[in-house]
């Protein structure tokens, strides 16, 4: 017997293009437009950018990492401060992850059992345990608009019975998460679809999560190491298997190309450290791909990062000047981060608006032509766009089309 | 460039410095410290609204010897355009306050020796002016041979001679259409005779004003006061006076009292880097109230702060929901709490520095505003005495002070 759980969001699809959707996602703190990218503010801040700047850039939802926040400043402190929104004074929406992924990827000797994730405390080495209940309790204290279930996540390169074990455990844990969630009217618990690259396992997980009738769903386990051709197929399967009227969040995706493809396949939300992290290494996101500002050629290039970008950095600075700052001055990091976030938010707007205005196919074509001016669109993108029913033949050079035919 | 003194109070002067069309700076005034032309942590969109007086920056050509270099600046159309601060005053100063203080070693007739981020470099007038001319600054300080207070007499005399030679060379390398934008540097270290010689000679050159060099290099406050007075009596009163390397509030007050108009100070930056927020009281009327509600000197000391600043790293601020300074109107104090900044510092987040630099710069600019206000009311002497007394008062723990 299913009870309809309380929801703290409203999701309205405003327009479609085949599988792609432009929607309005109304959360307790903010009314957002999807598809959208969520910058990651790991410890309650996005590297060097102020809240005013983030609002200027149109950021709608920001991610906070439960693992880091529970360590510092601590869940109870945040609770006593009225939650993370008040603590960092962010008026818009927040999303927290479960803490599980960081533990598995960051911690030495992390181990997963039926109870939860056991690990060594990074502070004093004591053995600790993060259970589904505990993860939800911490997230209840942090107070984000969207919280994530604790899932048993395995690397996509893992094979064998471990993958199936993790998928089934994820389903058992979702019930514990639901039971532990004390603020369903204020915070939306999203379930995460696992199952590795195995369509059979993914299908079981999809059905199991959909049956729980959650406010929203994430597609997990897809942000490291897997072949792109496998990646898009899992996304396509999951978006097809998830309900139409609920938001779909692909976790850990930040390359613009990946976001465009996933949006074409029917996903709505994305997060990744990539744009801000790559900024600190001197890489700027531009329509053609990535601009590596440290290269010697940049020293005499007096163009802005991106002539089509209207952000503060592109209006004021040249590649030549930014070249002198990146990796040497904190300001370099701040300015390129600012631009990269601007780029991602512009991409989000472009996706939403082009679907809304019935020109999504043209947008995708234009995007691909700028990224692949020689027409060398990767195979996996072509396959994905076929499934998405978007014609990108004009983006692919004749030679590559012929090469495909010959295979 | 135009400068005019409007009024005096006990040696301190209130003036206005017209740096460019539509850019007037009231003096005594503070130049913001920069690295490669921009503040360390405050990007231009935040700088615009930082504070009404945040309108002029100090920039050192030493940051423009390699990357960027003079060619980069020239190609961009000048410094203002390169760093996108048109509408700001840019004052070129030789000294890089953020690196090692020059000790005069390694300097030769070829140029002054400086520690830069790409190693030690010798910079002569030609190289210096190549960068300065590429800048097209609103004001520029000539290239000095600065020496610390402990050098021998002979070396000191040489530094005065060289500084004058280099001044003349720099002036000859300035394009005629610039007009008069040079601040001639007066050196001479602790020798009063040399200081006077340097001042008198520099005053004969066609300069727009003067920069008192060789300070903040090991001399004590008493020595500095004597040297400054010796120099300033020899300089024409109607021309602007600048000094580098004078950082602390008391040092600023002493120099203002001697007759200095323009400062660049490392103090806000140093506090920011250390995780401190400037908190010293700014006006006499409110100070009594603020002392009743602020922690005692002992409590401050335990958290690593003092009457001038609080140490945001301290666990004392973990739960503190107050702004850095109650009543402060800066961006940081309007939007954020001590607890949040404490968290940012302890998690090594860059935003901590941005927020602190905004507050510390704002607070120091308010300090300068208070100084000017006291001069206007002819109460500078009182203000200086009051300020010095506040520093002494809360330095000592007072267990008998009851706080009911």
Coordinates of N, CA and C in Angstrom, one line a residue, chain B residues 42-212:
Chain B
X42 N 39.4 41.5 -4.1 CA 38.2 42.2 -4.4 C 38.1 42.5 -5.9
X43 N 37.2 41.7 -6.6 CA 37.0 42.0 -8.0 C 36.3 43.3 -8.3
X44 N 36.3 43.8 -9.5 CA 35.8 45.1 -9.8 C 34.4 45.3 -9.5
X45 N 33.5 44.3 -9.7 CA 32.1 44.5 -9.4 C 31.8 44.7 -7.9
X46 N 32.7 44.1 -7.1 CA 32.5 44.4 -5.6 C 33.2 45.7 -5.2
X47 N 34.3 46.0 -6.0 CA 35.0 47.2 -5.7 C 34.2 48.5 -5.9
X48 N 33.4 48.4 -7.0 CA 32.6 49.6 -7.3 C 31.9 50.2 -6.1
X49 N 31.3 49.3 -5.4 CA 30.4 49.7 -4.3 C 31.0 49.5 -2.9
X50 N 32.3 49.3 -2.9 CA 32.9 49.0 -1.6 C 32.7 50.1 -0.6
X51 N 33.0 51.3 -1.0 CA 33.0 52.5 -0.1 C 33.1 53.7 -1.0
X52 N 32.4 54.8 -0.7 CA 32.5 56.0 -1.6 C 34.0 56.5 -1.8
X53 N 34.8 56.2 -0.8 CA 36.2 56.7 -0.9 C 37.2 55.7 -1.5
X54 N 36.7 54.5 -1.9 CA 37.5 53.5 -2.5 C 37.6 53.8 -4.0
X55 N 38.4 54.8 -4.3 CA 38.5 55.3 -5.6 C 39.8 55.4 -6.2
X56 N 40.9 55.1 -5.4 CA 42.2 55.2 -5.9 C 43.1 54.1 -5.4
X57 N 43.9 53.6 -6.3 CA 44.8 52.5 -6.0 C 46.3 52.8 -6.2
X58 N 47.1 52.1 -5.4 CA 48.5 52.1 -5.6 C 48.8 50.9 -6.4
X59 N 49.7 51.1 -7.4 CA 50.1 50.0 -8.3 C 51.6 50.0 -8.4
X60 N 52.3 48.9 -8.3 CA 53.7 48.9 -8.5 C 54.2 48.4 -9.8
X61 N 55.0 49.1 -10.5 CA 55.6 48.6 -11.8 C 56.4 47.3 -11.6
X62 N 56.7 47.0 -10.4 CA 57.5 45.7 -10.1 C 56.6 44.5 -10.5
X63 N 55.3 44.7 -10.4 CA 54.5 43.5 -10.8 C 54.3 43.4 -12.3
X64 N 54.9 44.3 -13.0 CA 54.7 44.4 -14.5 C 56.0 44.3 -15.2
X65 N 57.0 43.5 -14.7 CA 58.2 43.3 -15.3 C 58.2 42.1 -16.3
X66 N 57.4 41.1 -15.9 CA 57.4 39.9 -16.7 C 56.0 39.6 -17.3
X67 N 55.1 39.2 -16.4 CA 53.8 38.8 -16.9 C 52.8 39.4 -15.9
X68 N 52.1 40.4 -16.3 CA 52.2 41.2 -17.5 C 53.4 42.1 -17.6
X69 N 53.7 42.6 -18.8 CA 54.9 43.5 -18.9 C 54.4 44.8 -19.6
X70 N 55.3 45.7 -19.8 CA 55.0 47.0 -20.3 C 54.3 46.9 -21.6
X71 N 54.7 46.0 -22.5 CA 54.0 45.8 -23.8 C 52.6 45.4 -23.6
X72 N 52.3 44.5 -22.7 CA 50.9 44.1 -22.5 C 50.1 45.3 -22.1
X73 N 50.6 46.1 -21.2 CA 49.9 47.3 -20.7 C 49.6 48.3 -21.8
X74 N 50.7 48.5 -22.6 CA 50.6 49.5 -23.7 C 49.6 49.0 -24.7
X75 N 49.6 47.7 -25.1 CA 48.7 47.2 -26.1 C 47.3 47.3 -25.6
X76 N 47.1 47.2 -24.3 CA 45.7 47.3 -23.8 C 45.2 48.7 -23.7
X77 N 46.2 49.7 -23.9 CA 45.8 51.1 -23.9 C 46.0 51.7 -22.6
X78 N 46.8 51.1 -21.7 CA 47.1 51.7 -20.4 C 46.6 50.9 -19.3
X79 N 47.1 51.2 -18.1 CA 46.7 50.4 -16.9 C 45.2 50.3 -16.6
X80 N 44.6 51.5 -16.7 CA 43.2 51.6 -16.3 C 42.4 50.6 -17.2
X81 N 42.7 50.6 -18.5 CA 42.0 49.7 -19.4 C 42.4 48.2 -19.1
X82 N 43.6 48.0 -18.9 CA 44.1 46.6 -18.8 C 43.3 45.9 -17.6
X83 N 43.2 46.7 -16.5 CA 42.6 46.0 -15.3 C 41.2 46.5 -15.1
X84 N 40.7 47.2 -16.1 CA 39.3 47.6 -16.1 C 38.9 48.4 -14.8
X85 N 39.7 49.4 -14.6 CA 39.4 50.4 -13.5 C 39.4 51.8 -14.0
X86 N 38.8 52.0 -15.2 CA 38.7 53.4 -15.6 C 37.7 54.1 -14.6
X87 N 38.0 55.3 -14.3 CA 37.2 55.9 -13.3 C 37.9 55.9 -11.9
X88 N 38.9 55.0 -11.8 CA 39.7 55.0 -10.5 C 41.0 55.7 -10.7
X89 N 41.6 56.3 -9.6 CA 42.9 56.9 -9.7 C 43.9 55.8 -9.6
X90 N 45.0 55.8 -10.4 CA 46.0 54.8 -10.3 C 47.3 55.6 -10.0
X91 N 48.0 55.2 -8.9 CA 49.2 55.9 -8.5 C 50.3 54.8 -8.6
X92 N 51.3 55.0 -9.4 CA 52.4 54.1 -9.5 C 53.4 54.4 -8.4
X93 N 53.7 53.4 -7.7 CA 54.7 53.5 -6.6 C 55.7 52.4 -6.7
X94 N 57.0 52.7 -6.6 CA 58.0 51.7 -6.9 C 58.0 50.6 -5.9
X95 N 57.7 50.9 -4.6 CA 57.9 49.8 -3.6 C 56.8 48.8 -3.7
X96 N 57.2 47.5 -3.6 CA 56.2 46.4 -3.5 C 56.1 46.1 -2.0
X97 N 55.0 46.6 -1.4 CA 54.9 46.4 0.1 C 54.7 45.0 0.5
X98 N 54.3 44.2 -0.5 CA 54.0 42.8 -0.1 C 55.2 41.9 -0.2
X99 N 56.2 42.3 -0.8 CA 57.4 41.5 -0.8 C 58.4 42.0 0.2
X100 N 59.6 41.4 0.2 CA 60.6 41.8 1.2 C 60.9 43.3 1.1
X101 N 61.1 43.9 2.2 CA 61.5 45.3 2.2 C 62.9 45.4 1.6
X102 N 63.0 46.5 0.8 CA 64.3 46.7 0.2 C 65.3 47.0 1.2
X103 N 66.5 46.3 1.1 CA 67.5 46.6 2.1 C 68.7 47.4 1.4
X104 N 68.5 47.8 0.2 CA 69.5 48.5 -0.5 C 70.6 47.7 -1.1
X105 N 70.6 46.4 -0.7 CA 71.7 45.6 -1.2 C 71.4 45.2 -2.6
X106 N 72.4 45.1 -3.4 CA 72.2 44.6 -4.8 C 71.9 45.8 -5.7
X107 N 71.6 47.0 -5.1 CA 71.4 48.1 -6.0 C 72.7 48.7 -6.4
X108 N 72.7 49.2 -7.6 CA 74.0 49.7 -8.2 C 73.6 51.0 -9.0
X109 N 74.6 51.5 -9.7 CA 74.2 52.6 -10.5 C 73.3 52.2 -11.7
X110 N 73.2 50.9 -11.9 CA 72.3 50.4 -12.9 C 70.8 50.5 -12.5
X111 N 70.6 50.4 -11.2 CA 69.2 50.5 -10.8 C 69.1 50.0 -9.4
X112 N 67.8 50.0 -8.9 CA 67.5 49.5 -7.5 C 67.2 48.1 -7.6
X113 N 67.6 47.4 -6.5 CA 67.3 45.9 -6.5 C 66.1 45.6 -5.8
X114 N 65.2 44.8 -6.4 CA 63.9 44.4 -5.7 C 63.7 42.9 -5.8
X115 N 63.1 42.5 -4.8 CA 62.7 41.1 -4.7 C 61.3 41.0 -5.4
X116 N 61.2 40.2 -6.5 CA 59.9 40.1 -7.2 C 59.5 38.6 -7.1
X117 N 58.3 38.3 -7.6 CA 57.9 37.0 -7.6 C 58.7 36.1 -8.6
X118 N 59.4 36.8 -9.5 CA 60.3 35.9 -10.3 C 61.7 36.2 -10.0
X119 N 62.0 36.4 -8.7 CA 63.4 36.5 -8.3 C 63.8 38.0 -8.1
X120 N 65.1 38.1 -7.8 CA 65.6 39.5 -7.6 C 65.9 40.1 -8.9
X121 N 65.4 41.4 -9.0 CA 65.6 42.1 -10.2 C 66.2 43.5 -10.0
X122 N 67.1 43.9 -10.9 CA 67.6 45.3 -10.8 C 66.8 46.2 -11.8
X123 N 66.2 47.2 -11.3 CA 65.4 48.0 -12.2 C 66.0 49.5 -12.2
X124 N 66.3 49.9 -13.4 CA 66.8 51.3 -13.5 C 65.7 52.2 -14.1
X125 N 66.1 53.5 -14.1 CA 65.1 54.5 -14.6 C 64.4 54.1 -15.9
X126 N 65.2 53.6 -16.9 CA 64.7 53.4 -18.2 C 63.6 52.3 -18.2
X127 N 63.9 51.2 -17.5 CA 63.0 50.1 -17.4 C 61.7 50.6 -16.6
X128 N 62.0 51.3 -15.5 CA 60.9 51.8 -14.7 C 60.0 52.6 -15.4
X129 N 60.5 53.6 -16.2 CA 59.7 54.5 -16.9 C 59.0 53.9 -18.1
X130 N 59.6 52.8 -18.6 CA 58.9 52.0 -19.7 C 57.6 51.5 -19.2
X131 N 57.6 51.0 -18.0 CA 56.3 50.5 -17.4 C 55.4 51.7 -17.0
X132 N 56.0 52.7 -16.3 CA 55.2 53.8 -15.9 C 54.5 54.5 -17.1
X133 N 55.2 54.7 -18.2 CA 54.6 55.3 -19.4 C 53.6 54.4 -20.0
X134 N 53.8 53.1 -20.0 CA 52.8 52.2 -20.5 C 51.5 52.3 -19.6
X135 N 51.7 52.5 -18.3 CA 50.5 52.6 -17.4 C 49.7 53.8 -17.8
X136 N 50.3 54.9 -18.1 CA 49.6 56.2 -18.1 C 48.9 56.5 -16.8
X137 N 49.6 56.5 -15.7 CA 49.0 56.6 -14.4 C 48.5 58.0 -14.1
X138 N 47.7 58.2 -13.1 CA 47.3 59.5 -12.7 C 48.4 60.3 -12.0
X139 N 49.2 59.5 -11.2 CA 50.4 60.0 -10.5 C 51.4 58.9 -10.5
X140 N 52.7 59.3 -10.5 CA 53.7 58.3 -10.4 C 54.8 58.8 -9.5
X141 N 55.4 57.8 -8.7 CA 56.5 58.1 -7.8 C 57.8 57.8 -8.5
X142 N 58.8 58.6 -8.4 CA 60.0 58.3 -9.1 C 60.7 57.2 -8.5
X143 N 61.7 56.6 -9.2 CA 62.4 55.4 -8.8 C 63.5 55.8 -7.7
X144 N 63.3 55.3 -6.5 CA 64.3 55.7 -5.4 C 65.3 54.6 -5.2
X145 N 66.4 55.0 -4.6 CA 67.4 54.0 -4.0 C 67.1 54.1 -2.5
X146 N 66.2 53.2 -2.1 CA 65.9 53.3 -0.6 C 66.8 52.4 0.1
X147 N 67.2 52.9 1.3 CA 68.0 52.0 2.2 C 67.4 52.0 3.6
X148 N 67.7 51.0 4.3 CA 67.1 50.9 5.7 C 67.9 51.8 6.7
X149 N 67.4 51.8 7.9 CA 67.9 52.8 8.8 C 69.3 52.4 9.3
X150 N 69.8 51.2 9.1 CA 71.1 50.9 9.7 C 72.3 51.0 8.8
X151 N 72.1 51.5 7.6 CA 73.3 51.6 6.7 C 74.3 52.6 7.1
X152 N 75.5 52.4 6.6 CA 76.5 53.4 6.9 C 76.3 54.7 6.2
X153 N 76.9 55.7 6.7 CA 76.8 57.1 6.2 C 77.0 57.2 4.7
X154 N 78.1 56.5 4.3 CA 78.5 56.7 2.9 C 77.4 56.1 2.0
X155 N 76.9 55.0 2.4 CA 75.8 54.3 1.6 C 74.6 55.2 1.5
X156 N 74.3 55.8 2.7 CA 73.1 56.7 2.7 C 73.3 57.9 1.8
X157 N 74.5 58.5 1.8 CA 74.7 59.6 1.0 C 74.6 59.2 -0.5
X158 N 75.1 58.1 -0.8 CA 75.0 57.6 -2.2 C 73.5 57.4 -2.6
X159 N 72.7 57.0 -1.6 CA 71.3 56.7 -1.9 C 70.6 58.1 -2.2
X160 N 71.0 59.1 -1.6 CA 70.4 60.4 -1.8 C 70.8 60.9 -3.2
X161 N 72.1 60.7 -3.5 CA 72.6 61.2 -4.9 C 71.9 60.4 -6.0
X162 N 71.9 59.1 -5.8 CA 71.3 58.2 -6.8 C 69.8 58.6 -7.0
X163 N 69.1 58.7 -5.9 CA 67.7 59.0 -6.0 C 67.4 60.3 -6.8
X164 N 68.3 61.3 -6.6 CA 68.1 62.5 -7.3 C 68.4 62.3 -8.8
X165 N 69.5 61.6 -9.1 CA 69.8 61.3 -10.5 C 68.7 60.6 -11.2
X166 N 68.2 59.6 -10.5 CA 67.1 58.8 -11.1 C 65.9 59.6 -11.3
X167 N 65.6 60.5 -10.4 CA 64.5 61.4 -10.5 C 64.6 62.2 -11.8
X168 N 65.8 62.7 -12.0 CA 66.0 63.6 -13.2 C 65.9 62.7 -14.4
X169 N 66.4 61.5 -14.4 CA 66.3 60.6 -15.5 C 64.8 60.3 -15.8
X170 N 64.1 59.9 -14.7 CA 62.7 59.6 -14.9 C 61.9 60.7 -15.5
X171 N 62.2 61.9 -15.0 CA 61.5 63.1 -15.5 C 61.8 63.3 -17.0
X172 N 63.0 63.1 -17.4 CA 63.4 63.3 -18.8 C 62.7 62.2 -19.6
X173 N 62.3 61.1 -19.1 CA 61.7 60.0 -19.9 C 60.2 60.1 -19.9
X174 N 59.7 61.1 -19.2 CA 58.2 61.2 -19.2 C 57.8 62.0 -20.4
X175 N 56.8 61.5 -21.1 CA 56.3 62.3 -22.3 C 55.8 63.6 -21.9
X176 N 56.1 64.6 -22.8 CA 55.7 66.0 -22.4 C 54.2 66.2 -22.2
X177 N 53.4 65.4 -23.0 CA 52.0 65.7 -23.0 C 51.4 65.2 -21.7
X178 N 52.1 64.5 -20.9 CA 51.6 64.0 -19.6 C 51.3 65.1 -18.6
X179 N 52.0 66.2 -18.8 CA 51.8 67.2 -17.7 C 52.6 66.7 -16.5
X180 N 52.3 67.4 -15.4 CA 53.1 67.1 -14.2 C 52.4 66.1 -13.3
X181 N 53.0 64.9 -13.3 CA 52.4 63.9 -12.5 C 53.4 63.1 -11.6
X182 N 54.5 63.7 -11.5 CA 55.6 63.0 -10.8 C 55.6 63.4 -9.3
X183 N 55.8 62.4 -8.4 CA 56.0 62.6 -7.0 C 57.5 62.3 -6.8
X184 N 58.3 63.3 -6.5 CA 59.7 63.0 -6.4 C 60.0 62.4 -5.0
X185 N 60.8 61.4 -4.9 CA 61.1 60.7 -3.7 C 62.2 61.4 -2.9
X186 N 61.9 61.6 -1.6 CA 62.9 62.1 -0.7 C 63.4 61.0 0.2
X187 N 64.7 60.8 0.2 CA 65.3 59.7 1.0 C 66.3 60.4 2.0
X188 N 67.2 59.6 2.6 CA 68.1 60.1 3.5 C 68.2 59.4 4.8
X189 N 67.3 58.4 5.0 CA 67.3 57.5 6.2 C 67.4 58.3 7.5
X190 N 68.2 57.9 8.4 CA 68.2 58.5 9.7 C 69.1 59.8 9.8
X191 N 69.8 60.1 8.8 CA 70.6 61.3 8.8 C 69.8 62.5 8.5
X192 N 69.7 63.4 9.5 CA 68.8 64.6 9.2 C 69.4 65.5 8.1
X193 N 70.8 65.6 8.1 CA 71.4 66.4 7.1 C 71.1 65.8 5.7
X194 N 71.2 64.5 5.6 CA 70.9 63.9 4.3 C 69.4 64.1 3.9
X195 N 68.6 63.9 4.9 CA 67.2 64.1 4.6 C 66.9 65.5 4.1
X196 N 67.5 66.5 4.8 CA 67.3 67.9 4.4 C 67.9 68.1 3.0
X197 N 69.0 67.6 2.8 CA 69.7 67.8 1.4 C 68.7 67.2 0.3
X198 N 68.3 66.0 0.6 CA 67.4 65.3 -0.4 C 66.1 66.1 -0.6
X199 N 65.6 66.6 0.5 CA 64.3 67.4 0.4 C 64.6 68.7 -0.4
X200 N 65.6 69.4 0.0 CA 65.8 70.7 -0.7 C 66.1 70.5 -2.2
X201 N 66.9 69.5 -2.5 CA 67.2 69.3 -3.9 C 66.0 68.8 -4.7
X202 N 65.2 67.9 -4.1 CA 64.0 67.4 -4.8 C 63.1 68.5 -5.1
X203 N 63.0 69.4 -4.1 CA 62.0 70.6 -4.2 C 62.4 71.5 -5.4
X204 N 63.6 71.4 -5.8 CA 64.0 72.3 -7.0 C 63.5 71.7 -8.3
X205 N 63.2 70.4 -8.3 CA 62.8 69.8 -9.6 C 61.3 70.1 -9.8
X206 N 61.0 69.9 -11.1 CA 59.6 70.2 -11.6 C 58.7 69.0 -11.3
X207 N 58.4 68.8 -10.0 CA 57.5 67.7 -9.7 C 56.2 68.2 -9.2
X208 N 55.2 67.3 -9.3 CA 53.8 67.7 -8.8 C 53.7 67.6 -7.3
X209 N 54.6 66.8 -6.7 CA 54.5 66.5 -5.3 C 55.6 65.7 -4.9
X210 N 55.5 65.2 -3.7 CA 56.7 64.4 -3.1 C 56.2 63.1 -2.4
X211 N 57.1 62.2 -2.5 CA 56.9 60.9 -1.8 C 58.0 60.7 -0.8
X212 N 57.7 60.6 0.5 CA 58.7 60.4 1.5 C 59.1 58.9 1.5

